[in-house]
Structure formats: C-alpha cells, structure tokens
Amino acid sequence: MDDQTRMLTGLTGLAGLQQADVGDPDSVRKQQSLGQPQQDIGDILQQIMAITDESLDEAQARKHALNCHRMKPALFSVLCEIKEKTVLSIRGVQEEDPPDPQIMRLDNMLLAEGVSGPEKGGGSAAAAAAAAAAGGSPTDSSIEHSDYRAKLAQIRQIYHAELEKYEQACSEFTNHVMNLLREQSRTRPISPKEIERMVAIIHRKFSSIQMQLKQSTCEAVMILRSRFLDARRKRRNFNKQATEVLNEYFYSHLSNPYPSEEAKEELAKKCGITVSQVSNWFGNKRIRYKKNIGKFQEEANLYAVKTAVDAANVSAQASQANSPATPNSGGYPAPCYTPDGRL
DNA sequence: GAATATGATTCTAT
DNA sequence: ATAGAATCATATTC
C-alpha cells in the first residue's frame, strides 16, 4: 500500500488526468471496446455451436412471427423506399453497356464462315464462297473441300453444343438467382430493378465466357481455312503452253511488261487461268526478272527467237498465200546471241 | 533431301 | 487501285 501511495503521489499530474478521463463516459466506451470484438466473436461462435435443430425451428418460428407482425408491412415499405433511392443512385453510375464491338466482329466472322447462322445449306454455301474468295478454281475443288467441309461441320457442331450448354447454364443460373431473390424479397426489400440488374450482371459474365468460345472457334476456323483453302498450299504450276504464252508476251513487251486489262483478259483466256493469276504472274515475273536479269538472259533470248520465228512463219504463210515462190528462211532479223552458243 | 523454281499472299508506298 | 517487295508454301530438279 505504501508503494502504491508513493507511486500515486509521484504521478500527481497523471492522476489528475485519469480522474478527468474517468469522468468522460466516452472514454469508458473506448476502453471497453478494445476487448469487445474478441468477446463478440466468442459469443457468436458460442451461439453457432449451440445451434440445434430445435433452435433452427425456433428461429424459423420467430421469423414467421416477425413476418406476421402488424408493423411489418409499414416497416418493409419504408425499407423499400430507402433502398429504392440508394439503388437508383447506384444505377446511375453503371449504365447499360453498348454492344461490344469485339463480340460483334466475332459474330460477323462466324456468320460469314457459316459456323453460326442457318443450317447445312448456309454452311456449304459459305464454304464455297470462301473457296471462291481464296482464288481457287471453282472446278476440281469439290473433293478437296469435302474434307474442309467435314471439319467445318465438326467445329460448327462443337460450337453449337457449347453455346447451348452455356445458354442453358446461364438461364438455369439466372432462374436460380431469381428464385432466390424472389424468396428473399419476402423478408428483405428487393426491387424488380435490382433483380434486373442482377440478371444483367449474370448475363454479362456468361457473355464473356461466350466470347471466349467464339474467339477460339474463330481461331479454329482460321487454322482450318489456312490448312485447306490457302491457295499456296495447293499450288499447281501452270501448264507449259500457258507459261509459254505468258513468257512470250513478257519478253516481247520487255520495255513495258504491263499488260492492260484487256490484254490480261486475253492472256487469261489463252492460258486457261484467271485474270488475277495473270496479274500475279506478271508481278512475280517483273520483280524476279529485275532482280536477276542475268539469270533470265537465256530465256529472254529463247523467246526473242521464238517470237521472231513465229513472226517469220506468219509472214511466210502470208507471203506464201500472196506469192508461193518466196522462201521462208532468209531476210529476217537474226536471232539474238546465246551465251552458251546454243540456239 | 537440299536447292531452286514458282504461284499466291501480304504489306507498304504511291 | 496498283506495283513492288518480301515472304510463304508447295512443286520440281538435281
């Protein structure tokens, strides 16, 4: 006791403060609150542990009693009103999102490829269109494309199965949540708008999953297309006669090897290829010739001779028709030199 | 089977 | 739009 009194006397200033604090009810609460959360949790745990079937029944009964209380409707409507206000204020923040451009792009592509959209007929039509777009000749392609179509149909089937699965899961989940909310709306204020919002959230989540599905389907289709429809993969050399015709034109127009549209059409007809193939050929030829003129020298001479001979023949025939006595060998421009001495 | 040729595609610049 | 250039993917040659 002596010690205590000595300490207290030695801390007179503090003692004064303490007394002042004790007089303040707020400080008492502060002091108590330090130890309280743990005690609360302990209580709660205790309660949880103590729950038995009977106590659950009891709780249900109490809930029921509360539901039937005469003040309940009034209180409920007040709560609804408050909530309506807060919910509305929240709603203002997150507006309806516009249709995602990414998903629209994917949709368009899937439709164009015949994966989504109408059944079989549409699919094969799209495949044919794709084949045509890829530049393949519309003939012989049917056998090669049957494999492609089969694979596309497979992708299509998987896609639709997955899509259906997602849609089903989505609607199931939505229903579940809505039922839950409806159930809860009897005991807590839930406005239809809130339900709507919740549904929208669920749909957004599922549509993001759907987008992944669409994305990977698109990738699969692209890979398939590149495997089957890329013209580079089934390249065939033009036949000898066609290359001859093209080379003849090229070397006889070496100073300006740019055939007009009409010339291209004519060449295409002569060679049995498309105009765009003629364009490709000239594009390739020009650049490759330019890159290595030396390498093409021989070929150039060959075609120079050829055209000269052809011209000679035509001219000879003509002159033969006019005057059969004229010989067809002499008097024409000499063939160009050949580096290795051959003709 | 590597080297080369060739038709097609893609990208860039005009 | 078109040409040029680079590149790809297959065909052909040696």
mmCIF file of C-alpha atoms (C1' of nucleotides) in Angstrom:
data_model
loop_
_atom_site.group_PDB
_atom_site.id
_atom_site.type_symbol
_atom_site.label_atom_id
_atom_site.label_comp_id
_atom_site.label_asym_id
_atom_site.label_seq_id
_atom_site.Cartn_x
_atom_site.Cartn_y
_atom_site.Cartn_z
ATOM 1 C CA MET A 1 0.000 0.000 0.000
ATOM 2 C CA ASP A 2 2.830 2.301 0.803
ATOM 3 C CA ASP A 3 4.325 1.698 -2.529
ATOM 4 C CA GLN A 4 1.091 2.465 -4.244
ATOM 5 C CA THR A 5 0.603 5.688 -2.442
ATOM 6 C CA ARG A 6 4.174 6.644 -3.258
ATOM 7 C CA MET A 7 3.617 5.962 -6.912
ATOM 8 C CA LEU A 8 0.397 7.860 -6.967
ATOM 9 C CA THR A 9 1.939 10.834 -5.217
ATOM 10 C CA GLY A 10 4.813 10.674 -7.650
ATOM 11 C CA LEU A 11 2.417 10.847 -10.568
ATOM 12 C CA THR A 12 0.114 13.527 -9.373
ATOM 13 C CA GLY A 13 -0.169 15.062 -12.779
ATOM 14 C CA LEU A 14 -1.223 11.833 -14.398
ATOM 15 C CA ALA A 15 -3.553 11.025 -11.589
ATOM 16 C CA GLY A 16 -5.353 14.247 -12.278
ATOM 17 C CA LEU A 17 -5.713 13.368 -15.911
ATOM 18 C CA GLN A 18 -7.005 9.932 -15.176
ATOM 19 C CA GLN A 19 -9.674 11.311 -12.980
ATOM 20 C CA ALA A 20 -10.772 13.640 -15.690
ATOM 21 C CA ASP A 21 -10.952 10.797 -18.195
ATOM 22 C CA VAL A 22 -12.958 8.593 -15.946
ATOM 23 C CA GLY A 23 -15.496 11.329 -15.710
ATOM 24 C CA ASP A 24 -15.920 11.160 -19.510
ATOM 25 C CA PRO A 25 -18.338 8.356 -20.462
ATOM 26 C CA ASP A 26 -16.912 8.248 -23.984
ATOM 27 C CA SER A 27 -13.525 7.205 -22.773
ATOM 28 C CA VAL A 28 -15.068 4.379 -20.825
ATOM 29 C CA ARG A 29 -16.587 3.025 -24.006
ATOM 30 C CA LYS A 30 -13.248 3.382 -25.757
ATOM 31 C CA GLN A 31 -11.532 1.375 -23.112
ATOM 32 C CA GLN A 32 -14.143 -1.316 -23.149
ATOM 33 C CA SER A 33 -14.274 -1.582 -26.905
ATOM 34 C CA LEU A 34 -10.681 -2.747 -27.009
ATOM 35 C CA GLY A 35 -11.556 -6.112 -25.582
ATOM 36 C CA GLN A 36 -15.021 -6.364 -27.033
ATOM 37 C CA PRO A 37 -14.633 -7.718 -30.613
ATOM 38 C CA GLN A 38 -13.000 -10.854 -29.360
ATOM 39 C CA GLN A 39 -15.720 -11.319 -26.847
ATOM 40 C CA ASP A 40 -18.352 -10.778 -29.578
ATOM 41 C CA ILE A 41 -16.777 -13.351 -31.823
ATOM 42 C CA GLY A 42 -16.616 -15.718 -28.917
ATOM 43 C CA ASP A 43 -20.287 -15.152 -28.283
ATOM 44 C CA ILE A 44 -21.154 -15.665 -31.910
ATOM 45 C CA LEU A 45 -19.136 -18.831 -32.083
ATOM 46 C CA GLN A 46 -20.806 -19.992 -28.951
ATOM 47 C CA GLN A 47 -24.202 -19.305 -30.460
ATOM 48 C CA ILE A 48 -23.319 -21.040 -33.680
ATOM 49 C CA MET A 49 -22.054 -24.051 -31.821
ATOM 50 C CA ALA A 50 -25.184 -24.082 -29.760
ATOM 51 C CA ILE A 51 -27.484 -24.154 -32.757
ATOM 52 C CA THR A 52 -29.510 -27.282 -32.901
ATOM 53 C CA ASP A 53 -32.434 -28.350 -34.940
ATOM 54 C CA GLU A 54 -34.760 -27.077 -32.285
ATOM 55 C CA SER A 55 -33.123 -23.703 -32.239
ATOM 56 C CA LEU A 56 -33.371 -23.559 -36.016
ATOM 57 C CA ASP A 57 -37.022 -24.346 -35.761
ATOM 58 C CA GLU A 58 -37.282 -21.709 -33.145
ATOM 59 C CA ALA A 59 -35.576 -19.206 -35.419
ATOM 60 C CA GLN A 60 -37.944 -20.108 -38.207
ATOM 61 C CA ALA A 61 -40.821 -19.613 -35.896
ATOM 62 C CA ARG A 62 -39.500 -16.256 -34.818
ATOM 63 C CA LYS A 63 -39.016 -15.256 -38.416
ATOM 64 C CA HIS A 64 -42.538 -16.280 -39.160
ATOM 65 C CA ALA A 65 -43.760 -14.295 -36.194
ATOM 66 C CA LEU A 66 -41.845 -11.296 -37.426
ATOM 67 C CA ASN A 67 -43.318 -11.704 -40.866
ATOM 68 C CA CYS A 68 -46.781 -11.697 -39.415
ATOM 69 C CA HIS A 69 -46.173 -8.742 -37.186
ATOM 70 C CA ARG A 70 -48.647 -5.979 -37.786
ATOM 71 C CA MET A 71 -45.910 -3.389 -38.153
ATOM 72 C CA LYS A 72 -44.086 -5.417 -40.731
ATOM 73 C CA PRO A 73 -45.713 -4.060 -43.918
ATOM 74 C CA ALA A 74 -45.120 -0.467 -42.890
ATOM 75 C CA LEU A 75 -41.503 -1.065 -41.952
ATOM 76 C CA PHE A 76 -40.979 -3.038 -45.099
ATOM 77 C CA SER A 77 -42.281 -0.288 -47.315
ATOM 78 C CA VAL A 78 -40.025 2.240 -45.593
ATOM 79 C CA LEU A 79 -37.051 -0.009 -46.188
ATOM 80 C CA CYS A 80 -38.070 -0.447 -49.785
ATOM 81 C CA GLU A 81 -38.236 3.264 -50.243
ATOM 82 C CA ILE A 82 -34.797 3.813 -48.782
ATOM 83 C CA LYS A 83 -33.350 1.052 -50.805
ATOM 84 C CA GLU A 84 -35.025 2.246 -53.983
ATOM 85 C CA LYS A 85 -33.258 5.561 -53.572
ATOM 86 C CA THR A 86 -29.835 4.047 -52.992
ATOM 87 C CA VAL A 87 -30.225 1.514 -55.753
ATOM 88 C CA LEU A 88 -31.296 4.201 -58.172
ATOM 89 C CA SER A 89 -28.287 6.286 -57.289
ATOM 90 C CA ILE A 90 -26.043 3.273 -57.897
ATOM 91 C CA ARG A 91 -27.767 2.528 -61.168
ATOM 92 C CA GLY A 92 -26.880 5.948 -62.455
ATOM 93 C CA VAL A 93 -23.200 5.119 -62.177
ATOM 94 C CA GLN A 94 -23.068 1.897 -64.153
ATOM 95 C CA GLU A 95 -25.010 2.453 -67.324
ATOM 96 C CA GLU A 96 -26.116 -0.082 -69.902
ATOM 97 C CA ASP A 97 -23.040 -1.105 -71.867
ATOM 98 C CA PRO A 98 -23.235 -0.749 -75.661
ATOM 99 C CA PRO A 99 -22.913 -3.886 -77.816
ATOM 100 C CA ASP A 100 -19.299 -4.949 -77.617
ATOM 101 C CA PRO A 101 -17.549 -4.308 -80.962
ATOM 102 C CA GLN A 102 -15.249 -7.255 -80.357
ATOM 103 C CA ILE A 103 -18.099 -9.710 -79.962
ATOM 104 C CA MET A 104 -19.830 -8.210 -82.967
ATOM 105 C CA ARG A 105 -16.731 -8.798 -85.044
ATOM 106 C CA LEU A 106 -16.543 -12.401 -83.917
ATOM 107 C CA ASP A 107 -20.235 -12.862 -84.610
ATOM 108 C CA ASN A 108 -19.877 -11.484 -88.093
ATOM 109 C CA MET A 109 -16.959 -13.706 -88.843
ATOM 110 C CA LEU A 110 -18.637 -16.834 -87.560
ATOM 111 C CA LEU A 111 -21.666 -15.971 -89.619
ATOM 112 C CA ALA A 112 -19.572 -15.372 -92.702
ATOM 113 C CA GLU A 113 -17.753 -18.651 -92.242
ATOM 114 C CA GLY A 114 -21.024 -20.463 -91.863
ATOM 115 C CA VAL A 115 -20.358 -21.616 -88.313
ATOM 116 C CA SER A 116 -23.211 -19.743 -86.763
ATOM 117 C CA GLY A 117 -26.220 -18.835 -88.867
ATOM 118 C CA PRO A 118 -28.613 -21.210 -90.655
ATOM 119 C CA GLU A 119 -28.085 -24.952 -91.008
ATOM 120 C CA LYS A 120 -26.190 -27.029 -93.574
ATOM 121 C CA GLY A 121 -27.130 -25.142 -96.726
ATOM 122 C CA GLY A 122 -25.772 -21.877 -95.415
ATOM 123 C CA GLY A 123 -22.636 -23.580 -94.228
ATOM 124 C CA SER A 124 -21.703 -25.176 -97.529
ATOM 125 C CA ALA A 125 -22.642 -22.050 -99.419
ATOM 126 C CA ALA A 126 -20.332 -20.052 -97.202
ATOM 127 C CA ALA A 127 -17.609 -22.631 -97.652
ATOM 128 C CA ALA A 128 -17.985 -22.412 -101.402
ATOM 129 C CA ALA A 129 -17.923 -18.644 -101.198
ATOM 130 C CA ALA A 130 -14.804 -18.809 -99.078
ATOM 131 C CA ALA A 131 -13.198 -21.141 -101.575
ATOM 132 C CA ALA A 132 -14.043 -18.778 -104.397
ATOM 133 C CA ALA A 133 -12.691 -15.864 -102.403
ATOM 134 C CA ALA A 134 -9.474 -17.757 -101.792
ATOM 135 C CA GLY A 135 -8.930 -17.708 -105.539
ATOM 136 C CA GLY A 136 -9.252 -21.427 -106.093
ATOM 137 C CA SER A 137 -10.691 -22.508 -109.391
ATOM 138 C CA PRO A 138 -14.311 -23.486 -108.864
ATOM 139 C CA THR A 139 -13.725 -26.760 -110.718
ATOM 140 C CA ASP A 140 -11.813 -29.722 -109.201
ATOM 141 C CA SER A 141 -12.186 -28.196 -105.735
ATOM 142 C CA SER A 142 -15.140 -30.265 -104.564
ATOM 143 C CA ILE A 143 -13.106 -33.283 -103.491
ATOM 144 C CA GLU A 144 -10.519 -31.239 -101.648
ATOM 145 C CA HIS A 145 -13.192 -29.181 -99.962
ATOM 146 C CA SER A 146 -15.253 -32.092 -98.773
ATOM 147 C CA ASP A 147 -12.628 -32.645 -96.111
ATOM 148 C CA TYR A 148 -12.713 -28.992 -95.263
ATOM 149 C CA ARG A 149 -16.472 -29.006 -95.052
ATOM 150 C CA ALA A 150 -16.444 -32.036 -92.815
ATOM 151 C CA LYS A 151 -14.057 -30.353 -90.423
ATOM 152 C CA LEU A 152 -16.035 -27.143 -90.544
ATOM 153 C CA ALA A 153 -19.193 -29.061 -89.747
ATOM 154 C CA GLN A 154 -17.380 -30.607 -86.807
ATOM 155 C CA ILE A 155 -16.340 -27.217 -85.498
ATOM 156 C CA ARG A 156 -19.833 -25.977 -86.075
ATOM 157 C CA GLN A 157 -21.308 -28.839 -84.115
ATOM 158 C CA ILE A 158 -18.961 -28.350 -81.188
ATOM 159 C CA TYR A 159 -19.600 -24.647 -81.237
ATOM 160 C CA HIS A 160 -23.334 -25.050 -81.123
ATOM 161 C CA ALA A 161 -23.192 -27.707 -78.447
ATOM 162 C CA GLU A 162 -21.026 -25.489 -76.274
ATOM 163 C CA LEU A 163 -23.165 -22.477 -76.955
ATOM 164 C CA GLU A 164 -26.270 -24.337 -75.985
ATOM 165 C CA LYS A 165 -24.574 -25.571 -72.860
ATOM 166 C CA TYR A 166 -23.628 -22.048 -71.876
ATOM 167 C CA GLU A 167 -27.059 -20.736 -72.637
ATOM 168 C CA GLN A 168 -28.669 -23.445 -70.609
ATOM 169 C CA ALA A 169 -26.301 -22.886 -67.727
ATOM 170 C CA CYS A 170 -26.930 -19.179 -67.939
ATOM 171 C CA SER A 171 -30.679 -19.490 -67.864
ATOM 172 C CA GLU A 172 -30.514 -22.075 -65.135
ATOM 173 C CA PHE A 173 -28.324 -19.898 -63.034
ATOM 174 C CA THR A 174 -30.467 -16.857 -63.721
ATOM 175 C CA ASN A 175 -33.553 -18.740 -62.725
ATOM 176 C CA HIS A 176 -31.892 -19.944 -59.604
ATOM 177 C CA VAL A 177 -30.794 -16.468 -58.614
ATOM 178 C CA MET A 178 -34.162 -15.012 -59.425
ATOM 179 C CA ASN A 179 -35.936 -17.596 -57.364
ATOM 180 C CA LEU A 180 -33.552 -16.906 -54.549
ATOM 181 C CA LEU A 181 -34.129 -13.200 -54.802
ATOM 182 C CA ARG A 182 -37.869 -13.651 -55.024
ATOM 183 C CA GLU A 183 -37.723 -15.837 -51.983
ATOM 184 C CA GLN A 184 -35.670 -13.250 -50.162
ATOM 185 C CA SER A 185 -37.843 -10.418 -51.282
ATOM 186 C CA ARG A 186 -40.375 -11.574 -48.748
ATOM 187 C CA THR A 187 -38.007 -10.785 -45.929
ATOM 188 C CA ARG A 188 -35.883 -8.014 -47.330
ATOM 189 C CA PRO A 189 -36.628 -5.245 -49.749
ATOM 190 C CA ILE A 190 -35.640 -6.221 -53.281
ATOM 191 C CA SER A 191 -36.951 -4.122 -56.096
ATOM 192 C CA PRO A 192 -37.577 -5.534 -59.566
ATOM 193 C CA LYS A 193 -34.884 -3.206 -60.795
ATOM 194 C CA GLU A 194 -32.399 -4.854 -58.523
ATOM 195 C CA ILE A 195 -33.325 -8.255 -59.898
ATOM 196 C CA GLU A 196 -32.975 -6.867 -63.369
ATOM 197 C CA ARG A 197 -29.551 -5.581 -62.514
ATOM 198 C CA MET A 198 -28.517 -8.896 -61.088
ATOM 199 C CA VAL A 199 -29.702 -10.682 -64.206
ATOM 200 C CA ALA A 200 -27.761 -8.247 -66.315
ATOM 201 C CA ILE A 201 -24.635 -8.951 -64.303
ATOM 202 C CA ILE A 202 -25.079 -12.692 -64.746
ATOM 203 C CA HIS A 203 -25.613 -12.279 -68.455
ATOM 204 C CA ARG A 204 -22.513 -10.187 -68.765
ATOM 205 C CA LYS A 205 -20.477 -12.843 -67.039
ATOM 206 C CA PHE A 206 -21.825 -15.542 -69.294
ATOM 207 C CA SER A 207 -21.408 -13.496 -72.413
ATOM 208 C CA SER A 208 -17.755 -13.024 -71.592
ATOM 209 C CA ILE A 209 -17.449 -16.802 -71.433
ATOM 210 C CA GLN A 210 -19.329 -16.977 -74.709
ATOM 211 C CA MET A 211 -16.914 -14.557 -76.241
ATOM 212 C CA GLN A 212 -14.057 -16.839 -75.341
ATOM 213 C CA LEU A 213 -15.875 -19.669 -77.051
ATOM 214 C CA LYS A 214 -16.437 -17.557 -80.124
ATOM 215 C CA GLN A 215 -12.855 -16.438 -80.154
ATOM 216 C CA SER A 216 -11.456 -19.941 -80.019
ATOM 217 C CA THR A 217 -13.946 -21.098 -82.643
ATOM 218 C CA CYS A 218 -12.797 -18.288 -84.901
ATOM 219 C CA GLU A 219 -9.212 -19.335 -84.383
ATOM 220 C CA ALA A 220 -10.056 -22.927 -85.220
ATOM 221 C CA VAL A 221 -11.834 -21.866 -88.397
ATOM 222 C CA MET A 222 -8.933 -19.678 -89.425
ATOM 223 C CA ILE A 223 -6.497 -22.517 -88.938
ATOM 224 C CA LEU A 224 -8.771 -24.837 -90.884
ATOM 225 C CA ARG A 225 -9.084 -22.347 -93.679
ATOM 226 C CA SER A 226 -5.388 -21.807 -93.909
ATOM 227 C CA ARG A 227 -4.878 -25.562 -93.974
ATOM 228 C CA PHE A 228 -7.402 -26.310 -96.684
ATOM 229 C CA LEU A 229 -8.215 -23.176 -98.592
ATOM 230 C CA ASP A 230 -4.997 -21.244 -98.739
ATOM 231 C CA ALA A 231 -4.154 -21.383 -102.428
ATOM 232 C CA ARG A 232 -0.473 -21.500 -101.610
ATOM 233 C CA ARG A 233 -0.957 -24.903 -100.071
ATOM 234 C CA LYS A 234 -2.354 -26.426 -103.233
ATOM 235 C CA ARG A 235 -0.288 -24.589 -105.746
ATOM 236 C CA ARG A 236 -0.063 -26.122 -109.193
ATOM 237 C CA ASN A 237 2.335 -24.966 -111.838
ATOM 238 C CA PHE A 238 0.726 -23.623 -114.952
ATOM 239 C CA ASN A 239 1.000 -25.920 -117.903
ATOM 240 C CA LYS A 240 3.860 -25.494 -120.352
ATOM 241 C CA GLN A 241 1.768 -23.874 -123.024
ATOM 242 C CA ALA A 242 0.417 -21.288 -120.573
ATOM 243 C CA THR A 243 3.869 -20.257 -119.343
ATOM 244 C CA GLU A 244 4.992 -20.066 -122.922
ATOM 245 C CA VAL A 245 2.199 -17.679 -123.816
ATOM 246 C CA LEU A 246 2.918 -15.552 -120.772
ATOM 247 C CA ASN A 247 6.657 -15.511 -121.375
ATOM 248 C CA GLU A 248 6.147 -14.651 -124.995
ATOM 249 C CA TYR A 249 4.129 -11.635 -124.017
ATOM 250 C CA PHE A 250 6.552 -10.677 -121.288
ATOM 251 C CA TYR A 251 9.673 -10.787 -123.418
ATOM 252 C CA SER A 252 8.076 -9.184 -126.421
ATOM 253 C CA HIS A 253 6.958 -6.316 -124.199
ATOM 254 C CA LEU A 254 10.120 -6.211 -122.129
ATOM 255 C CA SER A 255 10.363 -2.445 -122.342
ATOM 256 C CA ASN A 256 6.919 -2.156 -120.777
ATOM 257 C CA PRO A 257 5.761 -5.505 -119.408
ATOM 258 C CA TYR A 258 2.473 -4.195 -118.062
ATOM 259 C CA PRO A 259 -0.413 -5.782 -119.929
ATOM 260 C CA SER A 260 -3.614 -3.770 -119.987
ATOM 261 C CA GLU A 261 -6.777 -5.171 -118.508
ATOM 262 C CA GLU A 262 -7.897 -6.341 -121.936
ATOM 263 C CA ALA A 263 -4.532 -7.917 -122.669
ATOM 264 C CA LYS A 264 -4.675 -9.684 -119.318
ATOM 265 C CA GLU A 265 -8.123 -11.000 -120.106
ATOM 266 C CA GLU A 266 -6.953 -12.309 -123.422
ATOM 267 C CA LEU A 267 -3.886 -13.916 -121.900
ATOM 268 C CA ALA A 268 -6.048 -15.452 -119.206
ATOM 269 C CA LYS A 269 -8.343 -16.928 -121.818
ATOM 270 C CA LYS A 270 -5.414 -18.255 -123.844
ATOM 271 C CA CYS A 271 -3.790 -19.822 -120.809
ATOM 272 C CA GLY A 272 -6.904 -21.104 -119.129
ATOM 273 C CA ILE A 273 -6.216 -19.192 -115.940
ATOM 274 C CA THR A 274 -7.832 -16.239 -114.209
ATOM 275 C CA VAL A 275 -7.020 -12.602 -114.771
ATOM 276 C CA SER A 276 -5.712 -12.294 -111.255
ATOM 277 C CA GLN A 277 -3.409 -15.214 -111.911
ATOM 278 C CA VAL A 278 -2.111 -13.391 -114.944
ATOM 279 C CA SER A 279 -1.556 -10.342 -112.749
ATOM 280 C CA ASN A 280 0.249 -12.463 -110.193
ATOM 281 C CA TRP A 281 2.385 -13.994 -112.858
ATOM 282 C CA PHE A 282 3.427 -10.644 -114.290
ATOM 283 C CA GLY A 283 4.019 -9.253 -110.830
ATOM 284 C CA ASN A 284 6.288 -12.133 -109.958
ATOM 285 C CA LYS A 285 7.971 -12.135 -113.336
ATOM 286 C CA ARG A 286 8.760 -8.430 -113.320
ATOM 287 C CA ILE A 287 10.273 -8.460 -109.880
ATOM 288 C CA ARG A 288 12.223 -11.653 -110.450
ATOM 289 C CA TYR A 289 13.475 -10.551 -113.822
ATOM 290 C CA LYS A 290 14.560 -7.221 -112.435
ATOM 291 C CA LYS A 291 16.316 -8.857 -109.526
ATOM 292 C CA ASN A 292 18.440 -11.071 -111.700
ATOM 293 C CA ILE A 293 18.443 -10.111 -115.328
ATOM 294 C CA GLY A 294 21.479 -12.284 -115.996
ATOM 295 C CA LYS A 295 19.655 -15.399 -114.972
ATOM 296 C CA PHE A 296 16.830 -14.681 -117.381
ATOM 297 C CA GLN A 297 19.047 -13.706 -120.298
ATOM 298 C CA GLU A 298 18.903 -17.121 -121.842
ATOM 299 C CA GLU A 299 15.165 -17.299 -121.507
ATOM 300 C CA ALA A 300 14.848 -13.812 -122.955
ATOM 301 C CA ASN A 301 16.843 -14.816 -125.999
ATOM 302 C CA LEU A 302 14.889 -18.006 -126.378
ATOM 303 C CA TYR A 303 11.617 -16.129 -126.520
ATOM 304 C CA ALA A 304 13.085 -13.468 -128.744
ATOM 305 C CA VAL A 305 13.950 -16.206 -131.215
ATOM 306 C CA LYS A 306 10.591 -17.845 -130.760
ATOM 307 C CA THR A 307 8.669 -14.674 -131.490
ATOM 308 C CA ALA A 308 10.914 -13.962 -134.416
ATOM 309 C CA VAL A 309 10.339 -17.436 -135.804
ATOM 310 C CA ASP A 310 6.616 -17.154 -135.211
ATOM 311 C CA ALA A 311 6.556 -13.830 -136.932
ATOM 312 C CA ALA A 312 8.540 -15.349 -139.750
ATOM 313 C CA ASN A 313 6.091 -18.207 -140.043
ATOM 314 C CA VAL A 314 3.090 -15.929 -140.037
ATOM 315 C CA SER A 315 4.740 -13.664 -142.519
ATOM 316 C CA ALA A 316 5.844 -16.603 -144.630
ATOM 317 C CA GLN A 317 2.343 -18.021 -144.662
ATOM 318 C CA ALA A 318 1.005 -14.650 -145.627
ATOM 319 C CA SER A 319 3.536 -14.167 -148.349
ATOM 320 C CA GLN A 320 3.097 -17.768 -149.407
ATOM 321 C CA ALA A 321 -0.553 -17.032 -149.841
ATOM 322 C CA ASN A 322 0.376 -13.998 -151.825
ATOM 323 C CA SER A 323 3.340 -15.397 -153.784
ATOM 324 C CA PRO A 324 4.127 -19.051 -153.145
ATOM 325 C CA ALA A 325 7.583 -18.639 -154.652
ATOM 326 C CA THR A 326 9.017 -16.692 -151.670
ATOM 327 C CA PRO A 327 11.296 -18.811 -149.431
ATOM 328 C CA ASN A 328 10.662 -18.618 -145.666
ATOM 329 C CA SER A 329 14.200 -18.752 -144.328
ATOM 330 C CA GLY A 330 16.162 -15.657 -145.217
ATOM 331 C CA GLY A 331 15.912 -11.935 -144.629
ATOM 332 C CA TYR A 332 14.630 -11.877 -141.023
ATOM 333 C CA PRO A 333 16.250 -10.350 -138.036
ATOM 334 C CA ALA A 334 18.986 -12.623 -136.814
ATOM 335 C CA PRO A 335 18.263 -14.378 -133.560
ATOM 336 C CA CYS A 336 19.949 -12.878 -130.568
ATOM 337 C CA TYR A 337 23.146 -14.348 -129.314
ATOM 338 C CA THR A 338 23.019 -17.225 -126.929
ATOM 339 C CA PRO A 339 25.666 -17.155 -124.210
ATOM 340 C CA ASP A 340 26.455 -20.836 -124.424
ATOM 341 C CA GLY A 341 26.323 -20.974 -128.190
ATOM 342 C CA ARG A 342 23.047 -22.889 -128.424
ATOM 343 C CA LEU A 343 20.036 -21.585 -130.178
ATOM 344 C "C1'" DG B 1 16.632 -34.295 -99.282
ATOM 345 C "C1'" DA B 2 18.648 -29.816 -100.147
ATOM 346 C "C1'" DA B 3 18.394 -26.269 -103.607
ATOM 347 C "C1'" DT B 4 15.811 -23.939 -106.641
ATOM 348 C "C1'" DA B 5 11.530 -22.596 -109.110
ATOM 349 C "C1'" DT B 6 7.011 -20.924 -108.893
ATOM 350 C "C1'" DG B 7 2.342 -19.324 -107.855
ATOM 351 C "C1'" DA B 8 -0.035 -16.871 -104.114
ATOM 352 C "C1'" DT B 9 -0.445 -13.710 -100.329
ATOM 353 C "C1'" DT B 10 0.556 -9.773 -97.580
ATOM 354 C "C1'" DC B 11 2.354 -5.404 -96.623
ATOM 355 C "C1'" DT B 12 3.860 -0.836 -97.992
ATOM 356 C "C1'" DA B 13 4.132 3.118 -100.775
ATOM 357 C "C1'" DT B 14 2.348 5.708 -104.421
ATOM 358 C "C1'" DA C 1 -6.334 0.656 -107.179
ATOM 359 C "C1'" DT C 2 -1.832 -0.828 -108.407
ATOM 360 C "C1'" DA C 3 3.069 -2.065 -108.388
ATOM 361 C "C1'" DG C 4 6.941 -3.597 -105.818
ATOM 362 C "C1'" DA C 5 8.935 -6.209 -102.350
ATOM 363 C "C1'" DA C 6 9.135 -9.710 -99.034
ATOM 364 C "C1'" DT C 7 7.509 -13.889 -97.747
ATOM 365 C "C1'" DC C 8 5.012 -18.274 -97.678
ATOM 366 C "C1'" DA C 9 4.079 -22.935 -99.137
ATOM 367 C "C1'" DT C 10 4.344 -26.102 -102.439
ATOM 368 C "C1'" DA C 11 6.466 -28.200 -106.883
ATOM 369 C "C1'" DT C 12 10.346 -29.568 -109.311
ATOM 370 C "C1'" DT C 13 15.048 -30.534 -110.103
ATOM 371 C "C1'" DC C 14 19.371 -32.340 -109.239
#
